[in-house]
Coordinates of C-alpha atoms and ligand atoms in Angstrom, one line a residue:
X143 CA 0.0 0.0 0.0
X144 CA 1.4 3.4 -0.6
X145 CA -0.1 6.6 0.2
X146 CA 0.1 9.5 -1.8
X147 CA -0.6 12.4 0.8
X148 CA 0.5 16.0 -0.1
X149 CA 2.6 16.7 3.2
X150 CA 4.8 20.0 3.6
X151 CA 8.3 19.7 3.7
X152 CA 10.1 19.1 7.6
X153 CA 12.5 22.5 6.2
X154 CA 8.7 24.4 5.2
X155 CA 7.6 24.5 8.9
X156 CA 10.5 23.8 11.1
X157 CA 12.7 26.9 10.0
X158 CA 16.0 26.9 11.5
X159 CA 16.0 23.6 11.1
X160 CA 19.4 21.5 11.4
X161 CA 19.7 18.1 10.2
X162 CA 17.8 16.1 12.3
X163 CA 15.4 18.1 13.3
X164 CA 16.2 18.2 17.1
X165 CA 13.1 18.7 20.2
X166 CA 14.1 18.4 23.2
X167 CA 13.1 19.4 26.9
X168 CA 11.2 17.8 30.1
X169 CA 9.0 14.8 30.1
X170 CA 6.7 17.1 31.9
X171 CA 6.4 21.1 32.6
X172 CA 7.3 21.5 36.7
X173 CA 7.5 25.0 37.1
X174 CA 8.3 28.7 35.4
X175 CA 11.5 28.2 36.1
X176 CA 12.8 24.8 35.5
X177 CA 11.7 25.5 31.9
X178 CA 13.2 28.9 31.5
X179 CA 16.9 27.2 32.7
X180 CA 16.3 24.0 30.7
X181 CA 15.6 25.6 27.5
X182 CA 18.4 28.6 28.4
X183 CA 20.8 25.7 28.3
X184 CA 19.4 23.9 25.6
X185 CA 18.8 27.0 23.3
X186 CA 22.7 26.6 22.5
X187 CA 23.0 23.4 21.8
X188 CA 21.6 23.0 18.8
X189 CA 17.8 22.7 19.9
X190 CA 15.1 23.5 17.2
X191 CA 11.9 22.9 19.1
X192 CA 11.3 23.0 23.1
X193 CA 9.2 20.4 24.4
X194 CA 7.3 19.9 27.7
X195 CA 4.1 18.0 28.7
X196 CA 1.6 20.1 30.6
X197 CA -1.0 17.1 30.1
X198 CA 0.2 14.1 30.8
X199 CA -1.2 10.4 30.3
X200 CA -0.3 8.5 32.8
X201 CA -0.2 4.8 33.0
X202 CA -1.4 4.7 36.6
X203 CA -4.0 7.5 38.4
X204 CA -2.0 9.0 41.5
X205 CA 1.4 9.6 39.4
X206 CA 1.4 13.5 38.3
X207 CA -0.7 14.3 35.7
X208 CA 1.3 17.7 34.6
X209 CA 0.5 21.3 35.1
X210 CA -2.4 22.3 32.1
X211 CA -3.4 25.4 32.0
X212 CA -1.6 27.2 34.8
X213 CA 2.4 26.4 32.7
X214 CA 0.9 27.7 29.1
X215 CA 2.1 31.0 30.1
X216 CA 5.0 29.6 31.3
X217 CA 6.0 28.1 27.7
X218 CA 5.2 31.1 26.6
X219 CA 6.9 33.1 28.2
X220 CA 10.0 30.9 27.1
X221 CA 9.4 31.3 24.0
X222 CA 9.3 35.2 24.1
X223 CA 12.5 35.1 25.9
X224 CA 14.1 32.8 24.2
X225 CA 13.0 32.8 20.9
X226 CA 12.7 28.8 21.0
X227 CA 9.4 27.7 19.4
X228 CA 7.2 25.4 21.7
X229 CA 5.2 21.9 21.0
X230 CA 3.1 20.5 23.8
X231 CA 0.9 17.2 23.8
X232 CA -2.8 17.4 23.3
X233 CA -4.9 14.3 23.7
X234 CA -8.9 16.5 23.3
X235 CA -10.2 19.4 21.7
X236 CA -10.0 21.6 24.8
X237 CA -5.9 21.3 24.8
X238 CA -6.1 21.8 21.9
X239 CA -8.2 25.6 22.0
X240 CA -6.3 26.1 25.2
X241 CA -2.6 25.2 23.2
X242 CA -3.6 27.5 20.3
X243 CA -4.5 30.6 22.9
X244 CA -1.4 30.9 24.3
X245 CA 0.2 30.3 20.4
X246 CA 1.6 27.2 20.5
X247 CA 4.1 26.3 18.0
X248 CA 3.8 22.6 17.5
X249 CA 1.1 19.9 18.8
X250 CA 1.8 16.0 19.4
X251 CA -0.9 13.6 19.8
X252 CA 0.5 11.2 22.3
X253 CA 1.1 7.5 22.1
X254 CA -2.0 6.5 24.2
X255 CA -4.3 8.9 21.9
X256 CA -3.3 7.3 18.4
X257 CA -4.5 3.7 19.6
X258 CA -8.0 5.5 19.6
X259 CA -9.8 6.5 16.5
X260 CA -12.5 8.0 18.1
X261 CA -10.2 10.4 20.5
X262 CA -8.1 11.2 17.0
X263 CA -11.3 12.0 15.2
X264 CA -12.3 14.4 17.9
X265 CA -8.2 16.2 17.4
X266 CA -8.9 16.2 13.9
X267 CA -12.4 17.9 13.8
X268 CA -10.9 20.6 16.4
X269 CA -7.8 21.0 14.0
X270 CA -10.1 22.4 11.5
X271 CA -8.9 25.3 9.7
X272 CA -6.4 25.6 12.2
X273 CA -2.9 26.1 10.6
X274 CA -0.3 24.3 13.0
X275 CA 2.0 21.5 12.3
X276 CA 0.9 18.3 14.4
X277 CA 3.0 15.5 15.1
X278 CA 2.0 12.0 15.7
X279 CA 3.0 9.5 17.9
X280 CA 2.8 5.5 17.1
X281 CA 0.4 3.7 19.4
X282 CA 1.2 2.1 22.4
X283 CA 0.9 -1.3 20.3
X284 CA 2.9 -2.5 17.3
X285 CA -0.1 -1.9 14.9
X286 CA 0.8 0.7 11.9
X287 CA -3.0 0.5 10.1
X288 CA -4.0 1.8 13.2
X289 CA -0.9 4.7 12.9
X290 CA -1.6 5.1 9.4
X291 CA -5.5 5.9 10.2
X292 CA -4.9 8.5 12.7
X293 CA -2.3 10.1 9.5
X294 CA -5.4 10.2 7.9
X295 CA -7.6 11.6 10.2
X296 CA -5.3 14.2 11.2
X297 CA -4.8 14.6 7.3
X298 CA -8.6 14.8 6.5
X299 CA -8.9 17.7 8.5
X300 CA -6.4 20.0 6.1
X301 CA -3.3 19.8 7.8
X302 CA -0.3 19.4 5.9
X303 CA 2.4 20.0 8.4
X304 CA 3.2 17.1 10.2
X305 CA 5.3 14.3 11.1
X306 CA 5.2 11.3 12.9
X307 CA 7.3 10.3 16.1
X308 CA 8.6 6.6 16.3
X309 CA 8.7 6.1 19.9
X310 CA 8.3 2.2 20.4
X311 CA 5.9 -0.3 21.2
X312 CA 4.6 -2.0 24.4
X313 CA 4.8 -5.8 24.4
X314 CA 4.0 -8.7 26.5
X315 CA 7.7 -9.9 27.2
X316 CA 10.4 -8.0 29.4
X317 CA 12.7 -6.2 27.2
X318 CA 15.7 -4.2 27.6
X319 CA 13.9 -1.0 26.1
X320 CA 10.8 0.8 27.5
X321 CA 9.1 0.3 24.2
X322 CA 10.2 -2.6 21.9
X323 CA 11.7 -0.2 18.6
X324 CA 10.5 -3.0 16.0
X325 CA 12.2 -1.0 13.7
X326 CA 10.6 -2.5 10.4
X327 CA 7.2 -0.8 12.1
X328 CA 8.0 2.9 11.1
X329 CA 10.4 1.5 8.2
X330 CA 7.2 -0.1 6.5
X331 CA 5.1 4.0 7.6
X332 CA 8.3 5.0 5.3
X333 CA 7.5 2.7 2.6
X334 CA 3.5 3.3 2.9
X335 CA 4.3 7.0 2.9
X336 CA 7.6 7.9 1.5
X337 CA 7.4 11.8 1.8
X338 CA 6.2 11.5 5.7
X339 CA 9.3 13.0 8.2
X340 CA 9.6 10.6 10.3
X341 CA 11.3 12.0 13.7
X342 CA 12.9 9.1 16.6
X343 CA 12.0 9.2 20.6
X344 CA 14.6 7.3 21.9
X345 CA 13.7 8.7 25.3
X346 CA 10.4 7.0 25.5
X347 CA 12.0 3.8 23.4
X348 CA 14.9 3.0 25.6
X349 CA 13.1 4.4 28.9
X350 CA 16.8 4.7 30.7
X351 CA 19.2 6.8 30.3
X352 CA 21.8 4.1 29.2
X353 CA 20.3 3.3 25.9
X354 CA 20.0 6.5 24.8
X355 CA 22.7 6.7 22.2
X356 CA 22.0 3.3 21.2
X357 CA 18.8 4.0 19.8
X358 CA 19.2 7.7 18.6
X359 CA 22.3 6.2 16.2
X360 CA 20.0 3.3 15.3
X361 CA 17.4 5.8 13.8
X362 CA 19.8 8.1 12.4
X363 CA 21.5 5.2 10.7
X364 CA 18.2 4.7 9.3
X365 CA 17.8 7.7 8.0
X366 CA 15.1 9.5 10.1
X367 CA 14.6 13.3 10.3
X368 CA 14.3 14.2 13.5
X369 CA 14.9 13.3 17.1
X370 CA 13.0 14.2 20.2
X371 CA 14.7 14.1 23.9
X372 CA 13.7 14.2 27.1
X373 CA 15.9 16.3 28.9
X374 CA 15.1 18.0 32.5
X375 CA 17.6 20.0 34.7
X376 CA 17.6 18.2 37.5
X377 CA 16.5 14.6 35.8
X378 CA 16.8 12.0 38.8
X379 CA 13.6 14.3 40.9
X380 CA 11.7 14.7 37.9
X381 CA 8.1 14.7 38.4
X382 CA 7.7 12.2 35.3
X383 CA 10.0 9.5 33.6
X384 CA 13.3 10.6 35.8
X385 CA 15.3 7.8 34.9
X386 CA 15.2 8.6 31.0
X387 CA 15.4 11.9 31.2
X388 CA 19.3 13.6 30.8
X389 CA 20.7 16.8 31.8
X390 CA 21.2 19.6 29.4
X391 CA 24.8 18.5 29.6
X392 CA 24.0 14.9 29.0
X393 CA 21.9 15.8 26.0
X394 CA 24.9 17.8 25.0
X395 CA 27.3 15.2 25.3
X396 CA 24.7 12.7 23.6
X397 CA 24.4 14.7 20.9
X398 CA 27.8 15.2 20.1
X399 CA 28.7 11.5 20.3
X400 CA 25.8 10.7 17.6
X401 CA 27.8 9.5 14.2
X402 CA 25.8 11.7 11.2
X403 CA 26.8 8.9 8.7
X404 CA 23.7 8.9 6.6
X405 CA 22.4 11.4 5.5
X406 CA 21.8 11.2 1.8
X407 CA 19.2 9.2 0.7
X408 CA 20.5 8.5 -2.9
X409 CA 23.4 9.7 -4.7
X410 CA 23.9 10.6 -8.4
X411 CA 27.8 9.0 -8.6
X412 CA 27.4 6.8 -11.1
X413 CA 30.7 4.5 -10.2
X414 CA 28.3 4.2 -6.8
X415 CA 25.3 3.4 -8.3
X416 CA 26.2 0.8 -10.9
X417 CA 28.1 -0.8 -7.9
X418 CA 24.9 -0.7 -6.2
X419 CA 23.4 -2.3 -9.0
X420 CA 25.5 -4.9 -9.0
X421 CA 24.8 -5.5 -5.4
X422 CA 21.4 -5.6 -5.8
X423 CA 21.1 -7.8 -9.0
X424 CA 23.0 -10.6 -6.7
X425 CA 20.3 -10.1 -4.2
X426 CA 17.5 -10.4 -6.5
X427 CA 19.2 -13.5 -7.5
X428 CA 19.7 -15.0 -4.1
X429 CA 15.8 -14.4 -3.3
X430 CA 15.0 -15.9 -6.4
X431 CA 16.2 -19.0 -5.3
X432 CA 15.1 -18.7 -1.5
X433 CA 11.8 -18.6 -2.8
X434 CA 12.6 -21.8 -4.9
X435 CA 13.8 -23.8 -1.8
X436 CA 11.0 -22.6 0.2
X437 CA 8.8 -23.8 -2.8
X438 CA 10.6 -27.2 -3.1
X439 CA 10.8 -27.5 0.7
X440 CA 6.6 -27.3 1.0
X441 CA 6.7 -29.9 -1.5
X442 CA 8.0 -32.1 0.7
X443 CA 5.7 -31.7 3.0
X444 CA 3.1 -32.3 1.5
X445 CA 5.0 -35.5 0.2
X446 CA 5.1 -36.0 3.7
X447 CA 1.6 -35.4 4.2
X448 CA 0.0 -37.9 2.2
X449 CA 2.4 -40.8 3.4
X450 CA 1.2 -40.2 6.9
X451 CA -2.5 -40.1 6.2
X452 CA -2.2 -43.7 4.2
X453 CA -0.6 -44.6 7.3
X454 CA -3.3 -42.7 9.7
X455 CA -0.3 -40.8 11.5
X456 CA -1.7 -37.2 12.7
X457 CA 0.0 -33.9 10.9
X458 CA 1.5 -32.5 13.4
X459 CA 3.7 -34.6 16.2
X460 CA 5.6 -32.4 18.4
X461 CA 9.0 -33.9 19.2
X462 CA 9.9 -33.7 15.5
X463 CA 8.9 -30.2 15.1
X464 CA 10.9 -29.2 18.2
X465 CA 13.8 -30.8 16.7
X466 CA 13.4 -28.8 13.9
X467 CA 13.6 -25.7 15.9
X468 CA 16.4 -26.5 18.1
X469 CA 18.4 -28.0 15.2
X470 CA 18.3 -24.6 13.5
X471 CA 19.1 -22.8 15.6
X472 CA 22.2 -24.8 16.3
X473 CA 23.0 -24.9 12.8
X474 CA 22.2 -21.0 13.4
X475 CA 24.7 -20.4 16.0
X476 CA 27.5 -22.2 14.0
X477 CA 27.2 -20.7 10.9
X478 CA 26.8 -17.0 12.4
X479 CA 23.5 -15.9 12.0
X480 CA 21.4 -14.8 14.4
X481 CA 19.9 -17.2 15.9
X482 CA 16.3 -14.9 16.8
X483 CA 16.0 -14.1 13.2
X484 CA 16.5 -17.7 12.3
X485 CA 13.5 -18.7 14.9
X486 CA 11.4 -16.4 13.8
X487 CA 12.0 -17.8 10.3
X488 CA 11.2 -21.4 11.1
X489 CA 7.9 -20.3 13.1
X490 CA 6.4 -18.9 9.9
X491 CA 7.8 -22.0 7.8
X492 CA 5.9 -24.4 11.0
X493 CA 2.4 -21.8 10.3
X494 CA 3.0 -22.4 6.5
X495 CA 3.2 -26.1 6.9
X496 CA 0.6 -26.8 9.4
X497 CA -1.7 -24.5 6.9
X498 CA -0.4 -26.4 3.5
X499 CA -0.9 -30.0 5.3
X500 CA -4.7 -29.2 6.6
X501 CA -5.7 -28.6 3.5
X502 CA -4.3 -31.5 1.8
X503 CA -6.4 -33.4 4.8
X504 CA -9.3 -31.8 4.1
X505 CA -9.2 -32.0 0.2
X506 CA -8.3 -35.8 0.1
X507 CA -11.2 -35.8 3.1
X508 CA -13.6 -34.5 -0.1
X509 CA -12.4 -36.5 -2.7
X510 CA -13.0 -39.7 -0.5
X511 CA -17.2 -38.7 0.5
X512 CA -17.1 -38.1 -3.5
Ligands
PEP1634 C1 5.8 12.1 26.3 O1 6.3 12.4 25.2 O2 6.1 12.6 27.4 C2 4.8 11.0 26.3 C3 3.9 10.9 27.2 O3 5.1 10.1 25.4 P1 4.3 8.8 24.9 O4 3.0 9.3 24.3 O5 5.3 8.3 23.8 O6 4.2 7.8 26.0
MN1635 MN1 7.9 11.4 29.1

C-alpha cells in the first residue's frame, strides 16, 4: 500500500531547522523556572523545538498528571524570551483551543491517543482550519493500520504539516527497552508514505538513560529526520519518567557522540550506483532461489503429508517439530547468523506447513465422501 498524501516539507515549517530536526526538553512542565533554565541551556545546543508536557497520560491515576493550563504562560513566556518555538501534547479538543490561545508552535498527539480513532477524530475535527504542524506518535501497540488511520484523520482535517514520532511499542515480554523499537514498524510507515518526516524518541524507546545513544544512532542510521529528547535539569527528581530523562549536559554530550553517517538518501555518482546495482542484482538473484527452496521444501511436506494419512499418522507430532527448531538454531549459531531471526524464520515456515498439510487433509477428506 502506498499513500500519496500531499505533506509539507520538515525545512517548510521547522525553520531553522538542522539536520535532524532536534526537540528536546522535560518529560513534563514543573514549574516557570525549571523551563526557563532548561531551554536557556538547551537554546545553545543546537535545539530547534522546546518540548514539555503540561497534560500528561499517565499509565497509573496518582502519578502527576502535569500542570495544564496554569504552565501555558510559562512556555510562553520561554518562548518570548528565548525565541525557541514550543510543541506540547494534546490528547482533546479543549488542549487543543487552550494550546492554540497561548500560540503554541507545535502539537503532538500522544502514544495512548493514536491507539484511539474516536479520540483522534475528535483532534482532527478541532484541528479544522487551524494552521499548525501536528505531530503523531505510534500507538502504544505494534499496529501501523491503526498509525496510518490516525495520518489520515489528522490529514482529513487539512493539515499538511506534520510528522510522525517513532517512539516504540509496548509488548507482552520483558525487554531491555521501555518500548520494543520493532524498527521495520516505522520503516514499512516510510515505505507506505515515502514523503512522511519521520522523527525518533529514543527517550520513551529506551526508557533509561543508558540506551540513549544506542537508539538515537539506530534511527539516524536509518535515515530519520528528527529526534525528540527528554531532557530536565535536575532529571533524577523529575516529576515524570526521571530515569530517562538527561541533563542539558547529557543531552549535549549525547548529541555530540551521535555519528551523522547517513544522510543522503540517494546519490547521483554513477561508479556508486552501478556498484549498487551490482549489489542488488546478486540479491534479486539469491531471493529468487530462496523462494525456490521454500517452494521445493513445502513440496515435501506435503510429500510428507499424504504418506502419513495412508498410514493414519496425525499432521503434526511435536517432538519432530521441536527438533526442527532446536536443530536450527544450532546450525544457526555455528554458521553466524542470528539465531532470533532464524526462529522467527522457522515459526512462519511451521504456520505455513501446518496450513499447506490441513488442506491436503481436508481436500483428500472430499475426494473420498465423492
Ligand atoms: C511524552 O512524550 O512525554 C509521552 C507521554 O510520550 P508517549 O506518548 O510516547 O508515551
Ligand atoms: Mn515522558
Amino acid at each position: 500500500m502506498q499513500l500519496k498524501l500531499d505533506i509539507a516539507p520538515l525545512d517548510s515549517w521547522a525553520k531553522k531547522h538542522h539536520r535532524p530536526l532536534i526537540i528536546a526538553g522535560p518529560c513534563s512542565a514543573e514549574s516557570e523556572d525549571q523551563l526557563m533554565q532548561t531551554c536557556s541551556q538547551l537554546k545553545d545546543m543546537n535545539v530547534d523545538i522546546f518540548r514539555a508536557g503540561i497534560w500528561k497520560p499517565r499509565t497509573r491515576p496518582n502519578s502527576f498528571e502535569g500542570y495544564g493550563e496554569k504552565a501555558l504562560p510559562w512556555l510562553k513566556r520561554v518562548r518570548e524570551e528565548l525565541g525557541v518555538p514550543f510543541a506540547v501534547e494534546v490528547a482533546n479538543p479543549q488542549h487543543i483551543e487552550l494550546a492554540l490561545k497561548y500560540g503554541v508552535d507545535v502539537l503532538w498527539i500522544g502514544a495512548r491517543t493514536t491507539v484511539n480513532p474516536f479520540n483522534v477524530q475528535e483532534i482532527a475535527d478541532a484541528l479544522k482550519g487551524v494552521d499548525v504542524p501536528v505531530l503523531i506518535k505510534n500507538p502504544v501497540n505494534p499496529d501501523l493500520a491503526l498509525w496510518i488511520g490516525a495520518i489520515e484523520r489528522i490529514y482529513g482535517a487539512g493539515i499538511r504539516k506534520m510528522a510522525v514520532i517513532h517512539r516504540g511499542f509496548s509488548g507482552l515480554h520483558a525487554s531491555k527497552y521501555r518500548n520494543e523499537p520493532m524498527w521495520q514498524i516505522p520503516l514499512e510507515l516510510k515505505t507506505a508514505i515515502p514523503n512522511m518526516p519521520i522523527i525518533g524518541d529514543p527517550s520513551h524507546t529506551a526508557g533509561k538513560r543508558a540506551l540513549l545513544q544506542e537508539i538515537a544512532q539506530k534511527a539516524l542510521d536509518l535515515n530519520f529526520d528528527g529526534l525528540i529528547i527528554e531532557s530536565h535539569i535536575d532529571p533524577d527528581n523529575a516529576l515524570s519518567d526521571a530515569a530517562q530523562q538527561v541533563t542539558p549536559q547529557g543531552f549535549h554530550k549525547l548529541l555530540s557522540d551521535l555519528k551523522f553517517r547517513i544522510l543522503r538518501e540517494a546519490s547521483d555518482d554513477a561508479v556508486f550506483i552501478n556498484h549498487l546495482d551490482v549489489i542488488r542484482q546478486q540479491i534479486d538473484n539469491i531471493d529468487r532461489e530462496l523462494l525456490e527452496v521454500l517452494k521445493t521444501r513445502m513440496a515435501l511436506v506435503e510429500k510428507a503429508c499424504e504418506y502419513k494419512i495412508q498410514h493414519n499418522v496425525s499432521i503434526f507430532q511435536v517432538d519432530r517439530w521441536n527438533e526442527i527448531f532446536r536443530s536450527r538454531s544450532d546450525w544457526a549459531k555455528k554458521m553466524n547468523v542470528n539465531e532470533e531471526f532464524i526462529s522467527e524464520i522457522f515459526k512462519l515456515i511451521h504456520i505455513e506447513s501446518i496450513r499447506r498439510q490441513t488442506e491436503v487433509i481436508t481436500m483428500q477428506e472430499l475426494a473420498s465422501i465423492k
